[in-house]
Short mmCIF file of C-alpha atoms in Angstrom, two decimals:
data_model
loop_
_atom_site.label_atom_id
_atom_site.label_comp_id
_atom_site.label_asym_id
_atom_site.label_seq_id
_atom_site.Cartn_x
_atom_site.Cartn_y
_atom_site.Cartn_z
CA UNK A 827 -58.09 -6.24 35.27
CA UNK A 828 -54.91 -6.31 37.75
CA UNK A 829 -54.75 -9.79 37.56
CA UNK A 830 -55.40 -9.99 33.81
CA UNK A 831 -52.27 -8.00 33.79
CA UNK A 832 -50.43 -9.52 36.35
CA UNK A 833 -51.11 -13.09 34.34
CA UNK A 834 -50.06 -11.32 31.11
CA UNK A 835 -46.66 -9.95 32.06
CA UNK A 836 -45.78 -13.44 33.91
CA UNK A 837 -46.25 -15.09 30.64
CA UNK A 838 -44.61 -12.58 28.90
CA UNK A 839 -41.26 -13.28 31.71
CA UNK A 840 -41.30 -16.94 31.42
CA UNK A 841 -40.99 -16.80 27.27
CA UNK A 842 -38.16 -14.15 27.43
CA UNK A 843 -36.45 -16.03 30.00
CA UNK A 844 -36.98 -19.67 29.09
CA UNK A 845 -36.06 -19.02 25.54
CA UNK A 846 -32.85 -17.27 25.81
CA UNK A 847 -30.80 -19.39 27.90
CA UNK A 848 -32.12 -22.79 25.74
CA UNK A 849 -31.39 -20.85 22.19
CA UNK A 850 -27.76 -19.72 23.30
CA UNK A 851 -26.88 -22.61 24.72
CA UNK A 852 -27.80 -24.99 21.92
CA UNK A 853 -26.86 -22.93 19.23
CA UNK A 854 -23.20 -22.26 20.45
CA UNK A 855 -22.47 -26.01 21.23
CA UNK A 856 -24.00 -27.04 18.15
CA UNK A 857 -21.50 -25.14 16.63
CA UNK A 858 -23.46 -22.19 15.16
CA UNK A 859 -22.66 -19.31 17.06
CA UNK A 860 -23.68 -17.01 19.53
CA UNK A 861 -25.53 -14.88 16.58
CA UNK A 862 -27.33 -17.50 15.74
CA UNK A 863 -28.76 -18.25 19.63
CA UNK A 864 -29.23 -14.39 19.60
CA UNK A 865 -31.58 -14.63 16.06
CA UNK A 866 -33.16 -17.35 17.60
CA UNK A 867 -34.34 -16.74 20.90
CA UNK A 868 -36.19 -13.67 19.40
CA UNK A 869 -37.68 -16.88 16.68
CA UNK A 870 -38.99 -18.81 19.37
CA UNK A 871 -40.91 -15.89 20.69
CA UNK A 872 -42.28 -14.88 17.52
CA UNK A 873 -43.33 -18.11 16.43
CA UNK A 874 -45.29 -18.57 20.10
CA UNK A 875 -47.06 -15.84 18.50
CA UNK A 876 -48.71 -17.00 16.06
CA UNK A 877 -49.05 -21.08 17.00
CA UNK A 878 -51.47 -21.26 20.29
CA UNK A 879 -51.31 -24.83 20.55
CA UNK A 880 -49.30 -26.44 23.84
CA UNK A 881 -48.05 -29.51 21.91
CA UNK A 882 -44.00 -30.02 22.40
CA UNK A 883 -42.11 -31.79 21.06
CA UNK A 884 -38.76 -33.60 22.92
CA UNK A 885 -36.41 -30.82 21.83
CA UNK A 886 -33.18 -32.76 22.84
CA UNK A 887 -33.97 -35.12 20.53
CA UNK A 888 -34.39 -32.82 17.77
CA UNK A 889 -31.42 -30.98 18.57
CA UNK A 890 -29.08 -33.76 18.78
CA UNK A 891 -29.96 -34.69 15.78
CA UNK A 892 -29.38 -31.04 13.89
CA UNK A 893 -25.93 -31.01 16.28
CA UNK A 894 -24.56 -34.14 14.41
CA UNK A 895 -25.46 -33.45 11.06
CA UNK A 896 -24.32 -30.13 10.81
CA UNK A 897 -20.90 -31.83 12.82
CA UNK A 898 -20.45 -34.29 10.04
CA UNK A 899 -22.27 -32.77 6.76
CA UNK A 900 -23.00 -29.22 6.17
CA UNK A 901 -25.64 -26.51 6.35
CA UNK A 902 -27.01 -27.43 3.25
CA UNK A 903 -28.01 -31.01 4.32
CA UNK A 904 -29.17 -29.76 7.35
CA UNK A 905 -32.16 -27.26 6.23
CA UNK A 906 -33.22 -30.51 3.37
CA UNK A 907 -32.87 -32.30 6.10
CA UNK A 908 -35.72 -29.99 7.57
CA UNK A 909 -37.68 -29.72 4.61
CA UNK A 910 -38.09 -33.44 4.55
CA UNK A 911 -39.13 -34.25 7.88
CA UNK A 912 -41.84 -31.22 7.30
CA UNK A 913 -43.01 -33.04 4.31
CA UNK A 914 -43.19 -36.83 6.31
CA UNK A 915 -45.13 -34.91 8.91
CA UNK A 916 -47.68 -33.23 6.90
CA UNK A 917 -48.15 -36.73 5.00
CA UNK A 918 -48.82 -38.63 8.49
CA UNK A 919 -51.80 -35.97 9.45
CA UNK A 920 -53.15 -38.31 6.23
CA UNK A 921 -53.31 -41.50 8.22
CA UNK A 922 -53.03 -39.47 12.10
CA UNK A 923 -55.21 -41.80 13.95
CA UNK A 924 -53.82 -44.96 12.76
CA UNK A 925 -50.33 -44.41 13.72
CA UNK A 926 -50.62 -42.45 16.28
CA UNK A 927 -50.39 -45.28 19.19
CA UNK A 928 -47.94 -46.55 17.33
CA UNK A 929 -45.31 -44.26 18.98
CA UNK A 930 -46.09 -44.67 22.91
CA UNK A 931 -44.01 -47.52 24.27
CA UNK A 932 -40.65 -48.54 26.44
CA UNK A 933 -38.76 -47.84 23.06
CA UNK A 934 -39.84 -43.71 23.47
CA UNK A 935 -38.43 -43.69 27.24
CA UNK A 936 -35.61 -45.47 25.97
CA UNK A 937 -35.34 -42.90 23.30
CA UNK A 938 -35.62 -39.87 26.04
CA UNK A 939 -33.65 -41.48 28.61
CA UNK A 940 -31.22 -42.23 25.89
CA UNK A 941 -30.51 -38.78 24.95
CA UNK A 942 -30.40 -37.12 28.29
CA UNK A 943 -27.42 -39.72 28.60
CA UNK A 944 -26.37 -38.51 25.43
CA UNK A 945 -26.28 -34.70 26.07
CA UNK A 946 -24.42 -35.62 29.43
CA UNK A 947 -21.55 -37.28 28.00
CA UNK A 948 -21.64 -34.73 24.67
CA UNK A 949 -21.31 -31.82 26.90
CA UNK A 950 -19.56 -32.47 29.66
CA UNK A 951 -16.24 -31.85 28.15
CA UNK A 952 -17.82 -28.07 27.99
CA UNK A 953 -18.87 -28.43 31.39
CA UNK A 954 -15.12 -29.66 32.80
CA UNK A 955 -13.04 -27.76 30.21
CA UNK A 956 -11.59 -30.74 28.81
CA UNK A 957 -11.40 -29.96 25.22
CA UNK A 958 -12.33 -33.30 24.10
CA UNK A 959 -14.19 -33.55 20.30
CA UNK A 960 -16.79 -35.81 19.00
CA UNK A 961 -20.00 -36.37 17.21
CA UNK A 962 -21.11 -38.68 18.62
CA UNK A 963 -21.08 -40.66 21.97
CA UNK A 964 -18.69 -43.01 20.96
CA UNK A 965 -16.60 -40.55 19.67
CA UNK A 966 -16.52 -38.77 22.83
CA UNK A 967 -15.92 -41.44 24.98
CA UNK A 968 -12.90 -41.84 23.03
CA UNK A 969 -11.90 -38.41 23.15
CA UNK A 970 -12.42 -38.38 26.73
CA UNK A 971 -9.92 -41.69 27.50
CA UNK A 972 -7.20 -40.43 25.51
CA UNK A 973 -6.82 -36.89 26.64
CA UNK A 974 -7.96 -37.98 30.17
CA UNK A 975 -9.55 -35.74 33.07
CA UNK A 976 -7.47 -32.19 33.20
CA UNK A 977 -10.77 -29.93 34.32
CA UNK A 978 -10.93 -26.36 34.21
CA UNK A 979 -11.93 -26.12 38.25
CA UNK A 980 -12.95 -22.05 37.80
CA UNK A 981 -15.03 -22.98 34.81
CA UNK A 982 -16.01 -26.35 36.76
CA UNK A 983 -17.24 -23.90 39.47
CA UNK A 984 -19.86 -22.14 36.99
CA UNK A 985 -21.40 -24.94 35.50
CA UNK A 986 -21.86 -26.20 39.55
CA UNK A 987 -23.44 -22.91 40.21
CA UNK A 988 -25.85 -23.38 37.18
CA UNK A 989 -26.52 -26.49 38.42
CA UNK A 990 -27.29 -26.14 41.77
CA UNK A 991 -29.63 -23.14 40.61
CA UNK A 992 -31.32 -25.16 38.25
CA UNK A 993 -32.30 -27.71 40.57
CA UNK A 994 -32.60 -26.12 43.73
CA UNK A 995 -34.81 -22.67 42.97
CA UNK A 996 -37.94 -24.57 41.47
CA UNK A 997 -38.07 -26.50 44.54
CA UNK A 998 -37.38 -23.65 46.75
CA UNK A 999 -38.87 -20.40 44.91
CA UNK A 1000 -41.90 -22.37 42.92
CA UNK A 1001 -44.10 -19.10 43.10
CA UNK A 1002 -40.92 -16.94 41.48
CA UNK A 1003 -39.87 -19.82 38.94
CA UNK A 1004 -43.80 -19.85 37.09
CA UNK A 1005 -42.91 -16.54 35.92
CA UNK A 1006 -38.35 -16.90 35.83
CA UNK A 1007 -36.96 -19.65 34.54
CA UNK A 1008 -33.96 -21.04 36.57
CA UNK A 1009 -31.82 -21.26 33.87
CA UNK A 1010 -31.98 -17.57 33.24
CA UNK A 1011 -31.07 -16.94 36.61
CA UNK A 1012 -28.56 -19.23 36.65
CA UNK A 1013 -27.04 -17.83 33.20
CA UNK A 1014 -27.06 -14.26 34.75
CA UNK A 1015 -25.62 -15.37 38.16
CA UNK A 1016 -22.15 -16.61 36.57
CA UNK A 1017 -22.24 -14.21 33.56
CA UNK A 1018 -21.89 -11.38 37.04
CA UNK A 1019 -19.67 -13.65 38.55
CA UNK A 1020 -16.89 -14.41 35.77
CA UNK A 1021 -16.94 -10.44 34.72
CA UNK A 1022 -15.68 -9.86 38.55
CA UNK A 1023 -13.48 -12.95 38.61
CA UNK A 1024 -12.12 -12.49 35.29
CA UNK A 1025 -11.99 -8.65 33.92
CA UNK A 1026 -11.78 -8.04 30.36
CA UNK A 1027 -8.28 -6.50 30.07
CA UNK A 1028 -6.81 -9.25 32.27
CA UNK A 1029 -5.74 -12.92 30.31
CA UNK A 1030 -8.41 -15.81 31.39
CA UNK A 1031 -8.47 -19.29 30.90
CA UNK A 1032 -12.52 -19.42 31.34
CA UNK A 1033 -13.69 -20.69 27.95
CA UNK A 1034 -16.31 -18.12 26.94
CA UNK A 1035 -18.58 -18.59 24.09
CA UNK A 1036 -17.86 -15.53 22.44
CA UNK A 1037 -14.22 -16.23 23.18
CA UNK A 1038 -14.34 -19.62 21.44
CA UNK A 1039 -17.71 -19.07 19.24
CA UNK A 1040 -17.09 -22.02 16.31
CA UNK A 1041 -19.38 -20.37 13.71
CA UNK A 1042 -20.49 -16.77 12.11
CA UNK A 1043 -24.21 -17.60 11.75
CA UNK A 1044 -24.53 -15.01 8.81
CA UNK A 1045 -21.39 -16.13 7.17
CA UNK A 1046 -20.94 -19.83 7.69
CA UNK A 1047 -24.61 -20.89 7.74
CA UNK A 1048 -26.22 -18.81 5.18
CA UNK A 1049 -24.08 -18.34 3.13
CA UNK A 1050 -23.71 -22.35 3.06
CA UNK A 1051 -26.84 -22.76 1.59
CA UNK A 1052 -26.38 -21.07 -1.49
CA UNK A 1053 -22.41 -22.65 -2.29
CA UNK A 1054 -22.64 -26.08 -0.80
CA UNK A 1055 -24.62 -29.06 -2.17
CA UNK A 1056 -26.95 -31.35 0.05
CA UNK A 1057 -25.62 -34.81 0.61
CA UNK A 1058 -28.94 -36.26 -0.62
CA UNK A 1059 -28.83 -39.77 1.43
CA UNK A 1060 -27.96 -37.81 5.06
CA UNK A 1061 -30.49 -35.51 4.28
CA UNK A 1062 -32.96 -38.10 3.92
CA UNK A 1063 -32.04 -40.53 6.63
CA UNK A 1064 -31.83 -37.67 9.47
CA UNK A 1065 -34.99 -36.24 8.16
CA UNK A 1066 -36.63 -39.27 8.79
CA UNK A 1067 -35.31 -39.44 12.02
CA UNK A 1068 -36.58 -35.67 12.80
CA UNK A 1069 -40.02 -36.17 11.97
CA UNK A 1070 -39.76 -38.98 14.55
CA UNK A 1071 -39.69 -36.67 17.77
CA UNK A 1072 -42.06 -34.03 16.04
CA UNK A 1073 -44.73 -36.47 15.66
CA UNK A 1074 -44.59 -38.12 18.96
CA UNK A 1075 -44.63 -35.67 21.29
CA UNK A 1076 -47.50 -33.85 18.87
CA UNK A 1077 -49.56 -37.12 18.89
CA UNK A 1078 -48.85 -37.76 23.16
CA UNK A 1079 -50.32 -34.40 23.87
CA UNK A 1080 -53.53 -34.50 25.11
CA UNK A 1081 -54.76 -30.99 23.40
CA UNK A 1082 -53.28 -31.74 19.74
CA UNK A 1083 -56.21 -32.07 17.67
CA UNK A 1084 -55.55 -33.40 13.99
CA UNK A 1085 -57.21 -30.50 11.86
CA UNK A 1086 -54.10 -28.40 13.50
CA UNK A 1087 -51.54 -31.41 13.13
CA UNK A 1088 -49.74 -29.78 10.27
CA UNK A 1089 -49.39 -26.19 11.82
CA UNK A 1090 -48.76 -27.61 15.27
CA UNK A 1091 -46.25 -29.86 13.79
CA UNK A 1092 -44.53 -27.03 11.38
CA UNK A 1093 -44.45 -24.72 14.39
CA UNK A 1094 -42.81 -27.40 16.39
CA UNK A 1095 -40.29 -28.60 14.09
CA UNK A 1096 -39.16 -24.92 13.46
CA UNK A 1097 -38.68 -24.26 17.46
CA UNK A 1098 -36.70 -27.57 17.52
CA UNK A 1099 -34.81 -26.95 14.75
CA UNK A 1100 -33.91 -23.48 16.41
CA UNK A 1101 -32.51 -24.89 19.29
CA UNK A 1102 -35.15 -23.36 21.48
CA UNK A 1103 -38.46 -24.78 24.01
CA UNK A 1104 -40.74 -25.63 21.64
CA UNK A 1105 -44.04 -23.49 23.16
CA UNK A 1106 -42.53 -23.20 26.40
CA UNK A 1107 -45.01 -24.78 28.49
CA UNK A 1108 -45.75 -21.85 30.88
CA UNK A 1109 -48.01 -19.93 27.68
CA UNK A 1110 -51.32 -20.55 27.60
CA UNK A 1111 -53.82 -21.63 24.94
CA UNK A 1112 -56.05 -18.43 24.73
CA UNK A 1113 -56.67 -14.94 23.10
CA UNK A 1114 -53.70 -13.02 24.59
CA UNK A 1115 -51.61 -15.75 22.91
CA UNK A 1116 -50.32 -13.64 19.73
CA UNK A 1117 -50.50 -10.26 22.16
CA UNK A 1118 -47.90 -12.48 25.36
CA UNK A 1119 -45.13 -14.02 22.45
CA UNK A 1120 -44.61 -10.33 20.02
CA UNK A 1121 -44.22 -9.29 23.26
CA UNK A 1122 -41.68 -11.83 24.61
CA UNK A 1123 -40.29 -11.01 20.94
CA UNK A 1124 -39.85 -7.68 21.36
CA UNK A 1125 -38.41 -7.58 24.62
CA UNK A 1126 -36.31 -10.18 24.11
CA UNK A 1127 -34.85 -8.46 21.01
CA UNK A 1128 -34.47 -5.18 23.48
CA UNK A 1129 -32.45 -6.96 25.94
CA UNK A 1130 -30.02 -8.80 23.57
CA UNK A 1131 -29.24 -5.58 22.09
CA UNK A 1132 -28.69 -4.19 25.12
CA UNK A 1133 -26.53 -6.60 26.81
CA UNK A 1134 -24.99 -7.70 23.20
CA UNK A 1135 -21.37 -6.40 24.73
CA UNK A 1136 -22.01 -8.84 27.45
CA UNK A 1137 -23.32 -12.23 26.01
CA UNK A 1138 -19.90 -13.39 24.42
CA UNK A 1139 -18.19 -12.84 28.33
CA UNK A 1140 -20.80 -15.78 29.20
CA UNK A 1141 -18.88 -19.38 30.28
CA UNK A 1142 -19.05 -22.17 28.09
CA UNK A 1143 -19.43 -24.35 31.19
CA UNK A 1144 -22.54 -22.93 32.26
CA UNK A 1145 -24.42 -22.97 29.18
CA UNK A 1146 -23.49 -26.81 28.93
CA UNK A 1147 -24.62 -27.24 32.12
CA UNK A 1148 -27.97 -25.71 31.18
CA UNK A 1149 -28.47 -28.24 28.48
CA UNK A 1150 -27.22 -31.18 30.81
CA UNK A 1151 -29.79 -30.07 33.60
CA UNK A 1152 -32.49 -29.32 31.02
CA UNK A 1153 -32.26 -32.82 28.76
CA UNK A 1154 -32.77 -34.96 32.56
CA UNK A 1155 -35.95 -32.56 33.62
CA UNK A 1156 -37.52 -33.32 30.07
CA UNK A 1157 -36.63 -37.48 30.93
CA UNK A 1158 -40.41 -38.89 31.58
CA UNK A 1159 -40.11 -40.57 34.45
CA UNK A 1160 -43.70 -42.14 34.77
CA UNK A 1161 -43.19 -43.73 31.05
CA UNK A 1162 -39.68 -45.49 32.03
CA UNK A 1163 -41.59 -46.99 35.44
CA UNK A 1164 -44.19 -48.31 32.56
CA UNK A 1165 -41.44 -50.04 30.86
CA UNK A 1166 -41.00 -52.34 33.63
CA UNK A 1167 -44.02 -53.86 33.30
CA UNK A 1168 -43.41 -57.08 31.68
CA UNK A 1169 -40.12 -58.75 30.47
CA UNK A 1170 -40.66 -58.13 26.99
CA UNK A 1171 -40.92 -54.22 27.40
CA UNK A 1172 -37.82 -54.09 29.81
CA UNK A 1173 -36.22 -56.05 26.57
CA UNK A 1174 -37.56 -53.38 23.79
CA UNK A 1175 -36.35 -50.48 26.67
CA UNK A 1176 -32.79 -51.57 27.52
CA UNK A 1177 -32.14 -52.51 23.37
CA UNK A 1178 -33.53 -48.91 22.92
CA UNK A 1179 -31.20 -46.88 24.58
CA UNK A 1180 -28.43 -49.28 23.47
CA UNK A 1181 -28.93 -48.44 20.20
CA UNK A 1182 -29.28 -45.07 20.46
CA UNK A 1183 -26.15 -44.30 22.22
CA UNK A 1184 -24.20 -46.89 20.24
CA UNK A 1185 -25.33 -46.47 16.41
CA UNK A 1186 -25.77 -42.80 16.63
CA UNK A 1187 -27.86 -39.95 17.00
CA UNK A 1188 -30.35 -40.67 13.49
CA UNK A 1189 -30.12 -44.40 13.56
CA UNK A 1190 -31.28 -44.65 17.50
CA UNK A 1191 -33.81 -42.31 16.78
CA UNK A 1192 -34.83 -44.87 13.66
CA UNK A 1193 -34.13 -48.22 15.70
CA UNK A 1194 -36.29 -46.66 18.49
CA UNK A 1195 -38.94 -46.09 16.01
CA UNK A 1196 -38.94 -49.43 14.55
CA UNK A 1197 -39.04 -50.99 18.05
CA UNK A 1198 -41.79 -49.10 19.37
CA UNK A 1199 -44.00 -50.40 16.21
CA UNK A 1200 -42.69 -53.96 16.94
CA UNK A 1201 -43.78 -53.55 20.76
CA UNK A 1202 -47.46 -53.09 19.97
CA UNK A 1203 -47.28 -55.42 16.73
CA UNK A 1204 -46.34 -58.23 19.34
CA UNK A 1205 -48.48 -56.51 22.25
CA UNK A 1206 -51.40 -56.10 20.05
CA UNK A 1207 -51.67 -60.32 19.21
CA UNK A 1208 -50.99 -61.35 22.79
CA UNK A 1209 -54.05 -62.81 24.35
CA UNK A 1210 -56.02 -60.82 26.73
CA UNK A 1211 -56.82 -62.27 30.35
CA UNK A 1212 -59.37 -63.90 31.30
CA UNK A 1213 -60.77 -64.18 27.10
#
């Protein structure tokens, strides 16, 4: 019974902890608030709840796709957006089997690889205090040449901090880190640290996310929906490209089944689309499944309320650090060493993350997806040895 309880409350830890440093952070430099990364991280819980499946899908991907269409279109175009890449994915649990090893190739480490690269050079303007804008990773790199390097070295401190924690305290403290997720710790260690270094009633040039919070969730974002059209052709090119990711990673796990395709795959979509670990990977497939995420939920809720005065005093550089960190531990390193297996897939690879960085966030995603169907059309007709 102890250790029922004992496993219980560690799963219980890891969803609180994972979710809320992942939901802030991606929902304030996506530009929709802190309220919004509050809502959510109480979301991700909730929907743990009630999905028991372990299927993830590449969340970077997902959200760096809702980070440049909201950038460049509007709320309204995001959530169709949404709605059609749910509708793609319930119509591929139709024909599951047939193209589901369509989407395992050097194109999808390209594609992963490619957007860890891409959250780098997105964030680290947030990371250095640079003040550089862009939607995309061209647009960045622009930004970044003509303002030049003038880093914030306080706020440059933080997001070091974050970083060493992140990579340093699963390594060290692996017993501690299955039930507390590093970048909680991390989060809390410089949110302490910047209210000593930089009190409230004294002027600070630390860009805090309450501080310099871009959106009003309630105001700017749902309110959106009902006054702003949809632009009709972005809505259906980067929902194409969403259902991408959410299929993929749904299809590469090894307990998705397809009778639950469509649920796993809603579930999914909606975590991703949040901002937040989709089923954070430290919950288990069982009974207590519903009983561990109300209670993440709940607790989670509890502690935002509590510390609500607090969260808006946390640094911008650390929560971009967080995603930096985060987007290179979700890079799958055994699938790039694949991609060196012949010259052809090193071709398909290195075009992959080419054109994911250069065309854009959407059209890599698509490109990818048309190159790893061309890798096993051309794989598939190549003569086996020894035949």
């Amino acid at each position: 019974m102890k250790s029922t309880s004992k496993s219980f409350l560690y799963e219980v830890i890891f969803i609180v902890t994972s979710v809320f440093p992942l939901a802030l952070s991606m929902s304030f430099c996506s530009g929709m608030g802190v309220f919004a990364g509050m809502f959510f991280s109480v979301a991700a819980a909730l929907i743990a709840a009630v999905n028991s499946s372990s299927a993830m899908i590449p969340v970077y991907l997902v959200f760096l796709t809702v980070s440049a269409v909201l950038g460049a279109y509007n709320a309204a175009t995001l959530s169709l957006s949404i709605i059609i890449s749910g509708a793609l994915l319930a119509l591929s649990s139709l024909f599951y089997e047939k193209i589901k090893p369509l989407f395992s190739s050097p194109a999808s480490a390209g594609a992963m690889l490619a957007a860890a690269l891409s959250v780098t050079i997105l964030f680290t303007t947030d990371y250095f205090g640079i003040g550089a804008s862009g939607n995309n990773v061209i647009q960045m790199l622009a930004s970044y040449r003509s303002l030049g390097f003038h880093a914030n070295w306080r706020g440059v401190l933080y997001g070091t901090i974050v970083m060493v924690i992140m990579i340093t305290f699963p390594r060290k403290f692996k017993k501690l880190c299955s039930a507390v997720n590093a970048s909680f710790i991390a989060i809390i260690v410089t949110l302490v640290l910047n209210l000593f270094l930089n009190p409230a009633d004294m002027p600070t040039a630390i860009n805090e996310i309450g501080n310099f919070s871009s959106a009003d969730f309630a105001k700017d974002f749902i309110f959106a929906l009902i006054g702003e059209k949809p632009n009709i052709f972005a809505a259906v090119f980067s929902g194409t490209a969403l259902f991408f990711p959410c299929f993929y990673m749904i299809a590469q796990s090894e307990t998705a089944e397809k009778r639950s395709f469509i649920i796993d795959g809603a579930a999914n979509a909606a975590l991703g689309f949040a901002g937040c670990m989709a089923l954070p990977c430290g919950l288990k497939k069982d009974k207590h499944t519903f009983a561990v995420g109300t209670a993440a939920a709940a607790i989670t809720a509890i502690m935002l309320v509590c510390i609500s005065g607090l969260i808006p005093r946390i640094p911008v550089h650390s929560c971009a650090v967080v995603l930096i960190v985060g987007a290179w531990h979700s890079v799958k390193w055994r699938e790039i060493k694949n991609a060196f297996s012949s010259v052809f897939s090193v071709l398909i690879f290195a075009v992959s993350i080419l054109a994911f960085l250069i065309s854009g966030i959407s059209s890599g995603i698509l490109v990818c997806a048309a190159l790893s169907v061309l890798y096993h059309l051309v794989s598939d007709k190549k003569p086996v040895k020894g035949s």
